[in-house]
Amino acid sequence: SIIVNILSWTSLSYQQTANGWTVHTYEVLQGVDRIVAAMVDRETGVRGYLLAGNENFLEPYKAGQENYKKSFDEVVRLTSDNATQQKRLAELDVLVKGWTDEIASQEIALMKDPATVEQAREIGGAGKKWMDSIRAKAAEISGEEAALLTQRATTALEAADSARIRILQGAVAMIAAVAMLLFLLQKSLVAPLVRIAGSMRTLADGNTGIDVPGVGRSDEVGQMAAAVEVFRQNAIANKKLE
């Protein structure tokens, strides 16, 4: 029973750990999605500004810049134990800074001067290459996490199946052990007591020519048999005295 309980507890602990890692992976995936969403907001803000020439359209760009930093730092923290993901995140940040410096910042600066508005709008096409690279790198990071998620889910299922089998085996072993104990109790304790009780009834009927079963045993059954043997010897002595 103790072994079965230990197996159950171990399985539960492992599954809790696996669930924790699953939640962790989903947090990373959501963080990467927020990074991409922030970059889309930044790109949308710049495009709106290029089309309308109104700096109010840059609000999504500014908000996206803040959200990107927050989400990026969170994903870096969550993947601090994964050197490969850390490298990918560093490469992603380089791409984001490249888009910011070579595309967004230049477009915003050129749009402020009426003489260079058209020049700013011509740069817009080059930004697509940067954004495509950013999305591709983000997809690479998400793909790694999705693969880890599948791997962890498979491992957790295998552990659960293995635990179920071990628990069933333990339960069968426990039932077999109980059955064996009952058999041994019947053979070593119950049956001798029944025989002793029978000899006591025979002795009570006046038959002293019996052999008391269990005499000579070193356990409690032997002590009971010895006591009955004393009664038998007393009965024999009484008959002789009569």
XYZ file of C-alpha atoms in Angstrom:
242
model
C 0.000 0.000 0.000
C 2.854 2.362 0.840
C 4.549 1.576 -2.490
C 1.320 2.220 -4.421
C 0.866 5.542 -2.619
C 4.465 6.540 -3.347
C 3.970 5.737 -7.036
C 0.752 7.774 -7.106
C 2.427 10.721 -5.388
C 5.441 10.574 -7.713
C 3.185 10.479 -10.767
C 1.129 13.418 -9.496
C 4.264 15.458 -8.753
C 5.692 14.753 -12.207
C 2.441 15.698 -13.910
C 2.272 18.918 -11.915
C 5.806 19.721 -13.054
C 4.878 18.905 -16.658
C 1.804 21.124 -16.402
C 4.010 23.917 -15.069
C 6.313 23.617 -18.071
C 3.297 23.549 -20.401
C 1.991 26.791 -18.902
C 5.505 28.248 -19.159
C 5.661 27.349 -22.867
C 2.274 28.932 -23.546
C 3.487 32.093 -21.800
C 6.490 32.202 -24.145
C 4.263 31.697 -27.191
C 1.923 34.459 -26.060
C 4.920 36.714 -25.434
C 6.194 36.133 -28.983
C 2.704 36.892 -30.334
C 2.716 40.168 -28.395
C 6.133 41.016 -29.859
C 4.817 40.524 -33.401
C 1.638 42.471 -32.592
C 3.719 45.353 -31.217
C 5.799 45.447 -34.404
C 2.637 45.416 -36.522
C 1.385 48.397 -34.503
C 4.662 50.210 -35.057
C 4.569 49.513 -38.779
C 0.919 50.577 -38.976
C 1.678 53.836 -37.174
C 4.485 54.702 -39.575
C 2.350 53.853 -42.615
C -0.479 56.031 -41.327
C 1.916 58.872 -40.829
C 3.335 58.430 -44.349
C -0.156 58.530 -45.862
C -1.712 61.298 -43.785
C 1.284 63.338 -42.769
C -0.331 63.747 -39.331
C 1.875 62.930 -36.360
C -1.177 61.725 -34.430
C -0.983 58.602 -36.589
C 2.309 57.792 -34.861
C 0.541 56.872 -31.609
C 0.412 53.144 -32.497
C 4.119 53.355 -33.338
C 4.944 54.815 -29.931
C 2.670 52.399 -28.051
C 4.069 49.476 -30.049
C 7.595 50.540 -29.201
C 6.779 50.379 -25.496
C 4.880 47.082 -25.807
C 7.702 45.531 -27.809
C 10.257 46.340 -25.104
C 8.020 44.968 -22.366
C 7.132 41.755 -24.233
C 10.684 41.191 -25.464
C 12.145 41.478 -21.951
C 9.492 39.062 -20.640
C 10.259 36.426 -23.280
C 13.989 36.794 -22.650
C 13.347 36.177 -18.948
C 11.130 33.145 -19.608
C 13.689 31.530 -21.928
C 16.759 32.335 -19.835
C 17.508 28.597 -19.510
C 17.453 28.047 -23.287
C 20.644 29.269 -24.967
C 19.306 28.610 -28.482
C 16.204 30.725 -27.902
C 18.285 33.466 -26.325
C 20.398 33.586 -29.480
C 17.295 33.780 -31.668
C 15.861 36.556 -29.534
C 19.100 38.503 -29.834
C 18.916 38.107 -33.633
C 15.281 39.253 -33.561
C 16.197 42.346 -31.586
C 18.929 43.172 -34.113
C 16.342 42.989 -36.910
C 13.939 45.214 -34.977
C 16.661 47.779 -34.335
C 17.647 47.605 -38.004
C 14.062 48.321 -39.091
C 13.801 51.122 -36.525
C 17.075 52.818 -37.518
C 17.077 52.281 -41.281
C 13.367 52.509 -42.046
C 11.070 53.938 -39.354
C 13.353 56.617 -37.931
C 14.396 57.817 -41.388
C 10.817 57.913 -42.665
C 9.633 59.871 -39.634
C 12.527 62.339 -39.925
C 11.974 62.857 -43.670
C 8.213 63.319 -43.230
C 8.794 66.298 -40.947
C 10.283 68.258 -43.852
C 7.758 68.982 -46.645
C 10.608 68.901 -49.142
C 11.452 65.267 -48.369
C 7.956 63.820 -47.932
C 8.079 61.901 -51.203
C 11.516 60.587 -50.370
C 10.141 59.272 -47.067
C 7.300 57.514 -48.862
C 9.698 55.877 -51.298
C 11.558 54.228 -48.408
C 8.366 52.454 -47.318
C 8.829 49.548 -49.721
C 12.188 48.617 -48.226
C 10.581 48.165 -44.820
C 8.756 45.029 -45.966
C 11.995 43.094 -46.183
C 12.782 43.914 -42.572
C 9.301 43.063 -41.341
C 9.303 39.759 -43.223
C 12.603 38.878 -41.549
C 11.220 39.860 -38.146
C 8.132 37.698 -38.639
C 10.265 34.785 -39.854
C 12.528 34.977 -36.789
C 9.518 35.215 -34.466
C 7.999 32.173 -36.193
C 11.283 30.320 -35.651
C 11.140 31.082 -31.923
C 7.477 30.035 -31.710
C 8.223 26.864 -33.672
C 10.872 25.833 -31.166
C 8.457 26.392 -28.278
C 5.660 24.501 -30.071
C 8.034 21.557 -30.566
C 8.935 21.645 -26.866
C 5.233 21.759 -26.027
C 4.563 18.620 -28.083
C 7.584 16.866 -26.600
C 6.568 17.722 -23.030
C 2.969 16.656 -23.649
C 4.183 13.306 -25.014
C 6.511 12.800 -22.054
C 3.729 13.635 -19.596
C 1.341 11.170 -21.265
C 3.982 8.436 -21.230
C 4.664 9.114 -17.554
C 0.940 8.992 -16.755
C 0.525 5.698 -18.638
C 3.567 4.242 -16.899
C 2.262 5.374 -13.523
C -1.137 3.803 -14.188
C 0.520 0.489 -15.080
C 2.737 0.587 -11.965
C -0.222 1.459 -9.750
C -2.267 -1.415 -11.205
C 0.660 -3.777 -10.749
C 1.067 -2.551 -7.171
C -2.648 -3.043 -6.496
C -2.508 -6.609 -7.846
C 0.593 -7.306 -5.761
C -1.131 -5.852 -2.689
C -4.205 -8.058 -3.221
C -1.958 -11.104 -3.711
C -0.027 -10.238 -0.537
C -3.248 -9.879 1.470
C -4.527 -13.195 0.117
C -1.242 -14.865 1.046
C -1.358 -13.358 4.543
C -4.928 -14.580 5.037
C -3.891 -18.043 3.887
C -0.948 -18.059 6.293
C -3.129 -16.817 9.157
C -5.675 -19.521 8.418
C -2.988 -22.188 8.330
C -0.829 -21.029 11.221
C -3.361 -19.508 13.629
C -7.043 -20.115 12.885
C -6.820 -23.832 12.084
C -4.696 -24.674 15.185
C -7.094 -22.701 17.388
C -10.036 -24.621 15.948
C -8.236 -27.916 16.685
C -7.424 -26.795 20.230
C -11.077 -25.824 20.776
C -12.098 -29.274 19.556
C -9.691 -30.964 21.969
C -11.106 -28.829 24.810
C -14.629 -29.998 23.992
C -13.415 -33.611 23.875
C -11.652 -33.160 27.200
C -14.801 -31.603 28.696
C -16.696 -34.731 27.658
C -14.319 -36.750 29.839
C -12.056 -38.202 27.155
C -8.515 -37.716 28.423
C -6.859 -40.039 25.940
C -6.341 -37.339 23.335
C -3.263 -35.566 22.095
C -3.594 -31.793 22.457
C -2.579 -30.224 19.129
C 0.008 -27.439 19.259
C 1.905 -28.562 22.314
C 5.546 -27.613 21.940
C 4.938 -24.540 19.801
C 6.775 -21.435 20.998
C 4.039 -18.932 20.144
C 0.720 -17.988 21.781
C -0.975 -21.030 20.234
C 1.631 -23.220 21.955
C 0.907 -21.491 25.279
C -2.824 -22.174 24.888
C -2.096 -25.804 23.971
C 0.156 -26.137 27.026
C -2.650 -24.807 29.240
C -5.098 -27.338 27.790
C -2.486 -30.069 28.310
C -2.316 -29.072 31.985
C -6.100 -29.466 32.232
C -5.807 -32.892 30.560
C -3.081 -34.028 32.952
C -5.138 -32.752 35.915
C -8.146 -34.671 34.622
C -6.022 -37.839 34.380
C -4.697 -37.265 37.919
C -8.226 -36.817 39.240
C -9.298 -40.083 37.682
C -6.364 -41.848 39.316
C -7.233 -40.285 42.697
C -10.836 -41.471 42.301
